[in-house]
mmCIF file of C-alpha atoms in Angstrom:
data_model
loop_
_atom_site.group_PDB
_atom_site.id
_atom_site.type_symbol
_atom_site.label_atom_id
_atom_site.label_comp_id
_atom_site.label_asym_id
_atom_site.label_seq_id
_atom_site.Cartn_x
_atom_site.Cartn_y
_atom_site.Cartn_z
ATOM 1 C CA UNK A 1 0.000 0.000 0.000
ATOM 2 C CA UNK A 2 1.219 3.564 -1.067
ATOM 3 C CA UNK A 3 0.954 6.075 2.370
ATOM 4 C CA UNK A 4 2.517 8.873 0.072
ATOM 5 C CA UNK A 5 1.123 9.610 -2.647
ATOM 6 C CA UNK A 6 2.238 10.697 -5.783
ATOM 7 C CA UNK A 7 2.936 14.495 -6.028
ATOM 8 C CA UNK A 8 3.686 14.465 -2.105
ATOM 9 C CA UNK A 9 7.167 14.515 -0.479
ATOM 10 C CA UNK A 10 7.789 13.103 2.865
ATOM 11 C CA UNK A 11 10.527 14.362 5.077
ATOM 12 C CA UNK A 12 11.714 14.356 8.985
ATOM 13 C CA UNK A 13 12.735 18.415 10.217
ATOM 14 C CA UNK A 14 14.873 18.250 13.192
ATOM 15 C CA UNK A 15 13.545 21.551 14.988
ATOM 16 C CA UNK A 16 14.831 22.715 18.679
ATOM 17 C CA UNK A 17 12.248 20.531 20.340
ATOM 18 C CA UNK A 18 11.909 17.215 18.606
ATOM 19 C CA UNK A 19 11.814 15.961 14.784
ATOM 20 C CA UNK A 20 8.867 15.828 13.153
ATOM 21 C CA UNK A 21 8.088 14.323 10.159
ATOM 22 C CA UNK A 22 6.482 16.955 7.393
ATOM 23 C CA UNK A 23 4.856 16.057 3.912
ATOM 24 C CA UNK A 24 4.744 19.053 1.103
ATOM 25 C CA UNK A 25 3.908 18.878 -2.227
ATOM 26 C CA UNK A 26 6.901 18.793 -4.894
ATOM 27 C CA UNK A 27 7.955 21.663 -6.294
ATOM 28 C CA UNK A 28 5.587 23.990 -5.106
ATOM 29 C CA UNK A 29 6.089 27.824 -3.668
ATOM 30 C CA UNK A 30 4.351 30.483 -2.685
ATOM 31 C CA UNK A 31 2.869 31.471 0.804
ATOM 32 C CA UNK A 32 3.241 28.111 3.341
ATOM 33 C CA UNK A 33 -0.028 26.398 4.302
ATOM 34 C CA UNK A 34 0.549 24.138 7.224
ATOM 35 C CA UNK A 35 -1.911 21.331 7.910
ATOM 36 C CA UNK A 36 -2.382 19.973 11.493
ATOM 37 C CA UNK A 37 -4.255 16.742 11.710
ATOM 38 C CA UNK A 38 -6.911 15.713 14.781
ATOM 39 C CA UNK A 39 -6.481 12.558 17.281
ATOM 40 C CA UNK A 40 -6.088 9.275 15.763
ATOM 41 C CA UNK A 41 -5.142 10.208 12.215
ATOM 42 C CA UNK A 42 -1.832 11.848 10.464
ATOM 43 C CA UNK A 43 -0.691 13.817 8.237
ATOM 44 C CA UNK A 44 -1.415 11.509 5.638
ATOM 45 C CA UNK A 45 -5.386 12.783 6.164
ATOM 46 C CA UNK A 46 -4.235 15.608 4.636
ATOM 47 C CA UNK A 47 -2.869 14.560 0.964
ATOM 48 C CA UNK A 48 -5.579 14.935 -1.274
ATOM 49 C CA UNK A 49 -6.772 18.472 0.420
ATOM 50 C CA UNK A 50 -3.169 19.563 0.076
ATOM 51 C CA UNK A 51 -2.337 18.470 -3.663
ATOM 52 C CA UNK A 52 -6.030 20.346 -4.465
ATOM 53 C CA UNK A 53 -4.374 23.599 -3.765
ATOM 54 C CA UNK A 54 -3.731 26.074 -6.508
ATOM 55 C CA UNK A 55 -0.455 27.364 -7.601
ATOM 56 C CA UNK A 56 0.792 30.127 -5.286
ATOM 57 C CA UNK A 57 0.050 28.063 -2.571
ATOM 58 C CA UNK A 58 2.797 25.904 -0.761
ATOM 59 C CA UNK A 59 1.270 23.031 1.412
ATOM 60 C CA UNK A 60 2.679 21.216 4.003
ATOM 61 C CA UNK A 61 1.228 18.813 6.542
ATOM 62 C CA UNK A 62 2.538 18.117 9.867
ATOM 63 C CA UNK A 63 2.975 14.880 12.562
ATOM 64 C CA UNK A 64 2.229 15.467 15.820
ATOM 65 C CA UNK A 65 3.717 13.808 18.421
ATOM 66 C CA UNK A 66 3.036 10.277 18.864
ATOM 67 C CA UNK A 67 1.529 9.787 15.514
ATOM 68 C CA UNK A 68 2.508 8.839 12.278
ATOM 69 C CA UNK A 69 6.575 9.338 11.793
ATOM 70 C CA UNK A 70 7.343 12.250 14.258
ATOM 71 C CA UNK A 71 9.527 11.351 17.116
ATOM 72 C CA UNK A 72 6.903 9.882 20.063
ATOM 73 C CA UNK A 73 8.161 12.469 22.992
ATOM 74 C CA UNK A 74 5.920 11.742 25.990
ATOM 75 C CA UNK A 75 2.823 14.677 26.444
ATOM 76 C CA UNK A 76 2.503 16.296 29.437
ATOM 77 C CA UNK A 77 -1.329 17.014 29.499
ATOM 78 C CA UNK A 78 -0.891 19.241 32.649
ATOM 79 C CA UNK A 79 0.011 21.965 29.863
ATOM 80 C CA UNK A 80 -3.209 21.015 27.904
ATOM 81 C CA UNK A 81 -2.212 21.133 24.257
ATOM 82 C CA UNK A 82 0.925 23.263 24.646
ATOM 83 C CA UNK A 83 3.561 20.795 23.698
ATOM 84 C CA UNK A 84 1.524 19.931 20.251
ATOM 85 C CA UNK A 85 1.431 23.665 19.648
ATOM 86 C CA UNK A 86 5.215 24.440 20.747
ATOM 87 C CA UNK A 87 6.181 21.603 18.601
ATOM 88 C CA UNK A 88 4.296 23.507 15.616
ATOM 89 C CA UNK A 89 5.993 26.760 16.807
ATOM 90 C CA UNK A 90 9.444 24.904 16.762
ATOM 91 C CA UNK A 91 9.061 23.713 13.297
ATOM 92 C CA UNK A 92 8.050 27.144 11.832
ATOM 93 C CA UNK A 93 11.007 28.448 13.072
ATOM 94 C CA UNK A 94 12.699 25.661 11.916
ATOM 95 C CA UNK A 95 11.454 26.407 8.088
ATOM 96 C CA UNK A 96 11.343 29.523 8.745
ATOM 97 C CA UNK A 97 7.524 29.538 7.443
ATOM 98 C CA UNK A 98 5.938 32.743 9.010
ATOM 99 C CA UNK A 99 3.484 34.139 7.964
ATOM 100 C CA UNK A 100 1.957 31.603 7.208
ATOM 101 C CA UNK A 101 -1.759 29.837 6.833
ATOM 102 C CA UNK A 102 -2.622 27.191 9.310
ATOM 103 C CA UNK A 103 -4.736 24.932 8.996
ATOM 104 C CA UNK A 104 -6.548 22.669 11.933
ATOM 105 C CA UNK A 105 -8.823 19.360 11.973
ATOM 106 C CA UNK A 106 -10.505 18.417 15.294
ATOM 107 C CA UNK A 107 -7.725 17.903 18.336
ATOM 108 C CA UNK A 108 -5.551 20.152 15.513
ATOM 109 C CA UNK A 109 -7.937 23.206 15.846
ATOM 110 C CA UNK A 110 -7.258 23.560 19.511
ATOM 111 C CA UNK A 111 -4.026 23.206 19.010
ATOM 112 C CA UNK A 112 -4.333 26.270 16.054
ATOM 113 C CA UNK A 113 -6.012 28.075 19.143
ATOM 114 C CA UNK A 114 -2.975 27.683 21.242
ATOM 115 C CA UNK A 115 -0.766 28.489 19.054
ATOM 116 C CA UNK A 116 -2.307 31.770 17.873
ATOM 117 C CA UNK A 117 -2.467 32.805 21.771
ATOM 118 C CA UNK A 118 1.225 33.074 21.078
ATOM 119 C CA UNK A 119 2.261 34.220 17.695
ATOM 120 C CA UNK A 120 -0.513 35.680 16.568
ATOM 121 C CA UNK A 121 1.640 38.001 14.057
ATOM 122 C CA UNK A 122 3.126 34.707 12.379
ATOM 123 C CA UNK A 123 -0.247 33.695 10.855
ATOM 124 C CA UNK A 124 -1.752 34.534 7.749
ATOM 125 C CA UNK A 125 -5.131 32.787 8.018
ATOM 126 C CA UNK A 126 -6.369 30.649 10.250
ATOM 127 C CA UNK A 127 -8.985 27.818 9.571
ATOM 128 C CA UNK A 128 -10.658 25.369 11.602
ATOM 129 C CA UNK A 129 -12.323 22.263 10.857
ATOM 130 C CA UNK A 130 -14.872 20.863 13.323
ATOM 131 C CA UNK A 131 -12.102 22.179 16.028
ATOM 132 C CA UNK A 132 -12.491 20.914 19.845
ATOM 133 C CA UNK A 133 -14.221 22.786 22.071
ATOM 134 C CA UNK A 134 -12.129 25.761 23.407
ATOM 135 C CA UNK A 135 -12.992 23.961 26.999
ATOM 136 C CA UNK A 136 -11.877 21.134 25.979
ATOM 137 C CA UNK A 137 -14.035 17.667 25.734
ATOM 138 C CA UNK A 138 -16.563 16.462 28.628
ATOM 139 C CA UNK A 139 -17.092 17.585 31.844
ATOM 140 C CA UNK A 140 -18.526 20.773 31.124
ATOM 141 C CA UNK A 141 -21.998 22.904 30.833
ATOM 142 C CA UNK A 142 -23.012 25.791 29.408
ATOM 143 C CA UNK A 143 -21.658 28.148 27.439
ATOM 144 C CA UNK A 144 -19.066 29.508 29.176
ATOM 145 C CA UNK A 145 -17.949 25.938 29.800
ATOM 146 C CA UNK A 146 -18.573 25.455 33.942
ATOM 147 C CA UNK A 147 -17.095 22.060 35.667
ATOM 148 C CA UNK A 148 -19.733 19.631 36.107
ATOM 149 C CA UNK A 149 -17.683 18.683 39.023
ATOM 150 C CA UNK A 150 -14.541 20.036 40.500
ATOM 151 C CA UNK A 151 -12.915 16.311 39.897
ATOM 152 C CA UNK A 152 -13.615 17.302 35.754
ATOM 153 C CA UNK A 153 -15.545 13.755 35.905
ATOM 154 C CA UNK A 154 -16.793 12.701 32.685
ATOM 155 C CA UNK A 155 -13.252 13.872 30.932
ATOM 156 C CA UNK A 156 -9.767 12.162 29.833
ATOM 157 C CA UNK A 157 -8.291 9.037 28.848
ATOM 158 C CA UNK A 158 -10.869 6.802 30.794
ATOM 159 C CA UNK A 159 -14.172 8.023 28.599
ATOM 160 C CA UNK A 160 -11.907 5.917 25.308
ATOM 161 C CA UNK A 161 -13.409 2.848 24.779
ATOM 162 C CA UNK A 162 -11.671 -0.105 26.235
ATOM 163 C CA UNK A 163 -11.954 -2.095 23.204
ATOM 164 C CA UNK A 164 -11.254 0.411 20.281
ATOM 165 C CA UNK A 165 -8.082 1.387 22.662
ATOM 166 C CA UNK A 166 -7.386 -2.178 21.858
ATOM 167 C CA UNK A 167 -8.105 -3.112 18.807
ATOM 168 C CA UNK A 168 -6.148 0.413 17.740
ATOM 169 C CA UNK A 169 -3.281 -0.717 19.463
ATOM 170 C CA UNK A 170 -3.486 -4.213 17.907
ATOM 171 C CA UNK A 171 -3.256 -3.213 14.456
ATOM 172 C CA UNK A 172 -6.820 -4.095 13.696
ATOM 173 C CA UNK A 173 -7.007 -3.239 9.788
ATOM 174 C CA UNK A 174 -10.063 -5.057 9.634
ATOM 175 C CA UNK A 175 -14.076 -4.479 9.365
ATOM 176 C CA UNK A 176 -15.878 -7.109 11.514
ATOM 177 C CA UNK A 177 -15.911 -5.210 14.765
ATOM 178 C CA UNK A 178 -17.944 -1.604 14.965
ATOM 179 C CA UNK A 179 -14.916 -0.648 17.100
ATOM 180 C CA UNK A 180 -12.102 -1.790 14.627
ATOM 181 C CA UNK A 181 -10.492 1.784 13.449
ATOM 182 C CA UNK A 182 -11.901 1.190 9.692
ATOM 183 C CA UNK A 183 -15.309 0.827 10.797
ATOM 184 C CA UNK A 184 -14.967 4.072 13.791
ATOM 185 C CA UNK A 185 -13.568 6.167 10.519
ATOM 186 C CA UNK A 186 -16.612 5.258 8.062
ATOM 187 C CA UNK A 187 -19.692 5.338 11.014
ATOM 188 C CA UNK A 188 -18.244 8.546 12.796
ATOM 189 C CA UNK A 189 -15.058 10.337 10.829
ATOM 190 C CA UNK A 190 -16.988 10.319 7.914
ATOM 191 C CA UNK A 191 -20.505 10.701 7.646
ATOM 192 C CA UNK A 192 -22.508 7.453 6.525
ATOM 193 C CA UNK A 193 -22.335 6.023 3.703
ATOM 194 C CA UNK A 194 -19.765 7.675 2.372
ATOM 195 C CA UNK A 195 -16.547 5.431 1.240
ATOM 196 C CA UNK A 196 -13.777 8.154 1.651
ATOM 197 C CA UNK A 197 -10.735 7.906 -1.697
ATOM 198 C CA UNK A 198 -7.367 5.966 -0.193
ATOM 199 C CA UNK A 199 -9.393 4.302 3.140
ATOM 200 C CA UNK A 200 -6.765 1.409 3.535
ATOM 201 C CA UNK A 201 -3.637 4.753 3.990
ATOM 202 C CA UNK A 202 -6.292 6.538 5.837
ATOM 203 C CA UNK A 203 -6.777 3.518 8.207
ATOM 204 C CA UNK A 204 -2.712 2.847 8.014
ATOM 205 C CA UNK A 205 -2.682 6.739 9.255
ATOM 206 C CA UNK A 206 -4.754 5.986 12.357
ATOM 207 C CA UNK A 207 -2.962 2.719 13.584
ATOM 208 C CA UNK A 208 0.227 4.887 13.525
ATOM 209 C CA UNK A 209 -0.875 6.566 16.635
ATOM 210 C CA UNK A 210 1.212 5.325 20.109
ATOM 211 C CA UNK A 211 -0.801 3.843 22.208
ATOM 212 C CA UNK A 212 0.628 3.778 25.901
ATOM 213 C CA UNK A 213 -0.027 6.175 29.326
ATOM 214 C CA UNK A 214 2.411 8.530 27.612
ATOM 215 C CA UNK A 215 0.063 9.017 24.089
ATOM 216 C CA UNK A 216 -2.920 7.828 23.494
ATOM 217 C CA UNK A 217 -5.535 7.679 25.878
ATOM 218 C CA UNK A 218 -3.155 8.517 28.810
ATOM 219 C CA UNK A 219 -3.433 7.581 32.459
ATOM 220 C CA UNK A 220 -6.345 7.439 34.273
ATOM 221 C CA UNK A 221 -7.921 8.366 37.450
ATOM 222 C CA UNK A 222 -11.426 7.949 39.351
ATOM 223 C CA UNK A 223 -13.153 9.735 41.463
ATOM 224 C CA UNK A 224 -17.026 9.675 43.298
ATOM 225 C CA UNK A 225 -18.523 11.546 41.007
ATOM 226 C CA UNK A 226 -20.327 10.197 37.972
ATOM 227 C CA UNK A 227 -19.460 8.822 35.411
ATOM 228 C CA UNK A 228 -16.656 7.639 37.978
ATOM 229 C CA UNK A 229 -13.244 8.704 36.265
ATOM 230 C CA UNK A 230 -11.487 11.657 36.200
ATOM 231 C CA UNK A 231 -8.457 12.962 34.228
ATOM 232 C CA UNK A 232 -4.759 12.110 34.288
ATOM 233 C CA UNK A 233 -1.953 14.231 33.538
ATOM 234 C CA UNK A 234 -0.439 12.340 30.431
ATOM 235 C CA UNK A 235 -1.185 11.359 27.591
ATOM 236 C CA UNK A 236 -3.594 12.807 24.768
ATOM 237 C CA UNK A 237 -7.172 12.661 25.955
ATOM 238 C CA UNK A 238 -6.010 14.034 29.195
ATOM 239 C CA UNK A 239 -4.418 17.268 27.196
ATOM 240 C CA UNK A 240 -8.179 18.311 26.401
ATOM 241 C CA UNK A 241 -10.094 17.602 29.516
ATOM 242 C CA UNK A 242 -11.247 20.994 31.069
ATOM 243 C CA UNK A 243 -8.810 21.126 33.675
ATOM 244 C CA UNK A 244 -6.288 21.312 31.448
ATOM 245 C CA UNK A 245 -7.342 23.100 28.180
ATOM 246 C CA UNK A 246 -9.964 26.414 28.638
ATOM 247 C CA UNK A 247 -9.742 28.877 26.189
ATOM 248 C CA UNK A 248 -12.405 31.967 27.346
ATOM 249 C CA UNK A 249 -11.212 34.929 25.783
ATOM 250 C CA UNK A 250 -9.490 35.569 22.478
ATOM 251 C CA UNK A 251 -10.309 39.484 22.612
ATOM 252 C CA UNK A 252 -6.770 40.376 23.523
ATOM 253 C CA UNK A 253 -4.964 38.543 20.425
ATOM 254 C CA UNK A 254 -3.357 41.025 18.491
ATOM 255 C CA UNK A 255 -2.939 41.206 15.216
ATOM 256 C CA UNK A 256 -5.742 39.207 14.867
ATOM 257 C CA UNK A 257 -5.648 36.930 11.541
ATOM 258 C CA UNK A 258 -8.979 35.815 10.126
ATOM 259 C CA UNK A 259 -10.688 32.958 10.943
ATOM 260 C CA UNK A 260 -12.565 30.250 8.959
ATOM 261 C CA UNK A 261 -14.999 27.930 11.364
ATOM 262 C CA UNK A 262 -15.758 24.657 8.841
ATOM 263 C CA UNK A 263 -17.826 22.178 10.096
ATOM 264 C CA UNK A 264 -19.622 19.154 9.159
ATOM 265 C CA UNK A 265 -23.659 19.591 9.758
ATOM 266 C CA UNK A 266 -23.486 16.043 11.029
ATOM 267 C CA UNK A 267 -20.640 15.596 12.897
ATOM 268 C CA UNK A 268 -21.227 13.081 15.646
ATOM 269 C CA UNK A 269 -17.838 13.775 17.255
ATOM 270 C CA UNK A 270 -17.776 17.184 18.137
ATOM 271 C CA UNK A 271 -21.082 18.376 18.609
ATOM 272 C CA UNK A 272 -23.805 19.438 21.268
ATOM 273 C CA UNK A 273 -25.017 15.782 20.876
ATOM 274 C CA UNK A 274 -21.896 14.052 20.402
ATOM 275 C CA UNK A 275 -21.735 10.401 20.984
ATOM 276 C CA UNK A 276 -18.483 10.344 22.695
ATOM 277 C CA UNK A 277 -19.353 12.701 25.579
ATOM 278 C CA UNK A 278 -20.260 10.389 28.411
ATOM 279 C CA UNK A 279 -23.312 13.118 29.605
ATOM 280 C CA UNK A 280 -25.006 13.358 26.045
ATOM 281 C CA UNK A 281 -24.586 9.148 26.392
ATOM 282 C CA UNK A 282 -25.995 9.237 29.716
ATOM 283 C CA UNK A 283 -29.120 11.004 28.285
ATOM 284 C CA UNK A 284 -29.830 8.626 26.013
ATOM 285 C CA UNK A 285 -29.674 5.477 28.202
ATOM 286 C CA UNK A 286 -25.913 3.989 26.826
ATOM 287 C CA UNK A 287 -23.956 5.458 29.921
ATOM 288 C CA UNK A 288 -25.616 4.193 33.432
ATOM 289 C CA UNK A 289 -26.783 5.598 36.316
ATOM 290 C CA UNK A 290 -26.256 9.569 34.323
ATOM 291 C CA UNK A 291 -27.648 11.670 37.267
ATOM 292 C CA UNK A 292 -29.725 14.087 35.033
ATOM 293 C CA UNK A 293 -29.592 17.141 32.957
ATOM 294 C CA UNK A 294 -29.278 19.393 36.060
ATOM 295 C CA UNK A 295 -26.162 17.801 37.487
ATOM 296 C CA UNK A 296 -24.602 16.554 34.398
ATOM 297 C CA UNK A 297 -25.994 17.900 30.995
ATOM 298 C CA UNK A 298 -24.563 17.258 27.591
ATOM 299 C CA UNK A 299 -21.827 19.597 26.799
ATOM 300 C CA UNK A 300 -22.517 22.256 24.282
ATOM 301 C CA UNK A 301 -19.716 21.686 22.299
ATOM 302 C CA UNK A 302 -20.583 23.873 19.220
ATOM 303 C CA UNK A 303 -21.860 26.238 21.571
ATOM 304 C CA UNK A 304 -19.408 26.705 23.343
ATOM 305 C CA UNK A 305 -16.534 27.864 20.151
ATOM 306 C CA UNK A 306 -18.915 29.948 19.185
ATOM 307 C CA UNK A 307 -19.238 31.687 22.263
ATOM 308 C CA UNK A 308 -15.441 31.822 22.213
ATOM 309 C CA UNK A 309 -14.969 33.031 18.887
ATOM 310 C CA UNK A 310 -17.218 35.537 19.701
ATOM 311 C CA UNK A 311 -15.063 37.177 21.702
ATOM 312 C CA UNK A 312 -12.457 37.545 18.649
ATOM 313 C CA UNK A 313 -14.376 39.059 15.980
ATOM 314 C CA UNK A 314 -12.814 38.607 13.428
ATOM 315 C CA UNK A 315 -14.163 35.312 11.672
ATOM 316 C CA UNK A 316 -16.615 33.730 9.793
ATOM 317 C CA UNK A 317 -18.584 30.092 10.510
ATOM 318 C CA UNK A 318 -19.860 27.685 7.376
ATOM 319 C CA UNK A 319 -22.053 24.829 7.603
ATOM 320 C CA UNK A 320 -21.069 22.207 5.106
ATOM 321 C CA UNK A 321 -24.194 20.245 4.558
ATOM 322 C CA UNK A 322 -24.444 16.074 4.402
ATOM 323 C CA UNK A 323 -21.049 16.254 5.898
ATOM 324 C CA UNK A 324 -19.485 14.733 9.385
ATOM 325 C CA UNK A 325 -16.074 14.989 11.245
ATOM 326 C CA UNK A 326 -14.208 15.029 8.456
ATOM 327 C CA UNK A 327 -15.363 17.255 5.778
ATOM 328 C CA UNK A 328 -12.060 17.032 3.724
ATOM 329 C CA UNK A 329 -12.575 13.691 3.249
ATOM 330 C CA UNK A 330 -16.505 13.509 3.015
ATOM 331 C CA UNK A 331 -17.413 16.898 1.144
ATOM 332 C CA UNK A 332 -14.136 17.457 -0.072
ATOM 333 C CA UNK A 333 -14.847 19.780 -3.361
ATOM 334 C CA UNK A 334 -17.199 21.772 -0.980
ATOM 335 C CA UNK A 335 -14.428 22.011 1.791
ATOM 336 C CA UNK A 336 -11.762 22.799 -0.608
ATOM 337 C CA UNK A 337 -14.284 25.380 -2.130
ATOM 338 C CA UNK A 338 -14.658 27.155 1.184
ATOM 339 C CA UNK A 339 -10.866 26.731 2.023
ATOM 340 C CA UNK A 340 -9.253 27.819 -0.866
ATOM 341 C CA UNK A 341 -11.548 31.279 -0.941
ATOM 342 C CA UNK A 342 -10.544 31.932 2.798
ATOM 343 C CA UNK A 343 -6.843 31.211 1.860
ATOM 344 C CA UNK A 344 -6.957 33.605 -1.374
ATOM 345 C CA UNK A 345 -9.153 36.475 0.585
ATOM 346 C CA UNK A 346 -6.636 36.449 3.194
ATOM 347 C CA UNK A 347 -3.759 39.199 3.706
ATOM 348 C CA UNK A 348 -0.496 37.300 2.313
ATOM 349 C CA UNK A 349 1.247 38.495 4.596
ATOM 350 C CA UNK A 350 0.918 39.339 8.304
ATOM 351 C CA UNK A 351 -1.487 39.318 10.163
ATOM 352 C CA UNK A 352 -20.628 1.409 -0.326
ATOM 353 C CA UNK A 353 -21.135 4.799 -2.152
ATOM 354 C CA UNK A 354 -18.740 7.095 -2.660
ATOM 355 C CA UNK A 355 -18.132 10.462 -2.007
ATOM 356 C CA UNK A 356 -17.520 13.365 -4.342
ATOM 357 C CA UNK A 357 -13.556 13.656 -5.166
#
């Protein structure tokens, strides 16, 4: 099976920090765009999005670390998603890429967030896909994301599912199981029944993330209060439980880039109903013993980013319709559509079936 494909370069970038392994399509310059994939996936998510890109246009995709082919440093989640988004500032220095556009997808649009709480002036554009909720995922209510409990209960490496933890760290390439990585990325990356182009690399992409206490879930903790487990402080679920990552405020980021919200109408994964919060579970009857929509209610996960983005201004939100998680891969001539008009509007400097190819 071919993980690169044709027209795309793959290279590791020693940077002050770690080395990271970078794709980039040959023999193409112009202003960078820098792709940053979610949890469970790659760079290699990326490929057909990036060789889509017009001509003064120079795309690149990154590896965080622990996945695909950059170097697995352990992730300290007490810094939420700071060492993903210092490893991204280390390798722009490194190519010396500022300004450039950026580019998030799920766990990668936090990280964007981070990273433009710091260098603000080194981005072009920023744009982000279905991103994580700026307070992080579970354990919250409301809008300005309040603790359901102090403990953060309901958040971090114990909500993963025992057995897709398993079967991802088995190498499970197969279809049998609903929890084998092939069949998560078809019933919830992807909305239903699309058959995304390249699934075999896609599903190669995903079983390159390290699983262990260091990566992916993390370590876990309990505690009294429902759902009965609590965050750690490693590993990569654990860098966006609530204790860790909150993002309120982004009205004192200056200069302030603009900012593309894409998401998938249908996205099951990061959503005010989203089947992978243990509350909006509860509610339904698949979690036991959820103690009720005053204690614990589903966290308002769209909600809540646009509350936050709110506070910046300077953005714009599209729905892409019949689309999930993973618009790129789902609706991916109506993302690129969307992207490549936010990319060209933007100041070049500072500041079964199958779906549609």
């Amino acid at each position: 099976m071919t993980t690169v494909l044709p027209g795309v370069i793959a290279r590791r970038v020693r940077t002050g920090r770690l080395t990271v392994n970078v794709l980039e399509a040959e023999n193409r310059a112009g202003v960078p765009v820098l792709f940053v994939h979610g949890n469970v996936s790659s760079s290699l998510f990326w490929q057909t999005t990036m060789l889509a890109l017009p001509e003064g246009f120079r795309p690149l995709a990154m590896d965080l670390r622990g996945f695909g082919d950059t170097d697995p440093e352990p992730v300290d989640a007490t810094r939420g998603l700071d060492d993903y988004s210092d490893d991204l500032a280390a390798l722009v220095s490194a190519l010396d890429l500022a300004p450039l556009h950026l580019v998030g997808w799920s766990m990668g649009g936090g990280v964007l967030l981070r990273y433009l709480l710091g260098a603000p002036a080194a981005i072009a554009s920023l744009t982000l896909v279905n991103p994580v909720s700026p307070y992080g995922f579970g354990g919250t209510r409301g809008t300005d994301g309040r603790l359901c409990h102090p403990s953060a209960a309901g958040s971090g490496a114990g909500s993963a599912n025992a057995e897709f933890v398993q079967r991802l760290a088995g190498g499970d390439t197969g279809h049998e199981s609903a929890l084998s990585p092939r069949q998560v990325l078809l019933a919830h990356y992807v909305k239903p029944p699309c058959l995304p182009a390249h699934l075999d690399m896609l599903v190669e992409s995903m079983l390159s993330t390290r699983v262990d206490d260091d990566h992916y879930p993390g370590t876990t903790a309990t505690t009294g209060d429902w759902p009965g487990i609590a965050p750690g402080e490693r590993g990569v679920l654990n860098t966006m439980a609530p204790t860790h990552l909150r993002i309120s405020d982004l009205s004192e980021v200056d200069p302030k880039p603009p900012i593309l919200w894409l998401r998938g109408a249908d996205d099951v994964i990061v959503s005010d109903t989203s089947l992978y919060d243990l509350a909006y579970l509860g509610s339904i009857g698949a979690v036991p013993g959820w103690p009720g929509a005053e204690t614990f209610p589903p966290q308002p996960m769209v909600a809540q980013t646009r509350t936050v983005l709110d506070t910046y201004g300077d953005y714009r939100e599209k729905v892409i319709p019949d689309s999930g998680h993973a618009p790129h891969l789902d609706q991916p001539a109506a993302f690129r559509a969307a992207l490549i008009e936010h990319l060209t509007a933007a100041p070049p400097g500072r500041s079964g079936d199958r779906c549609p190819r």
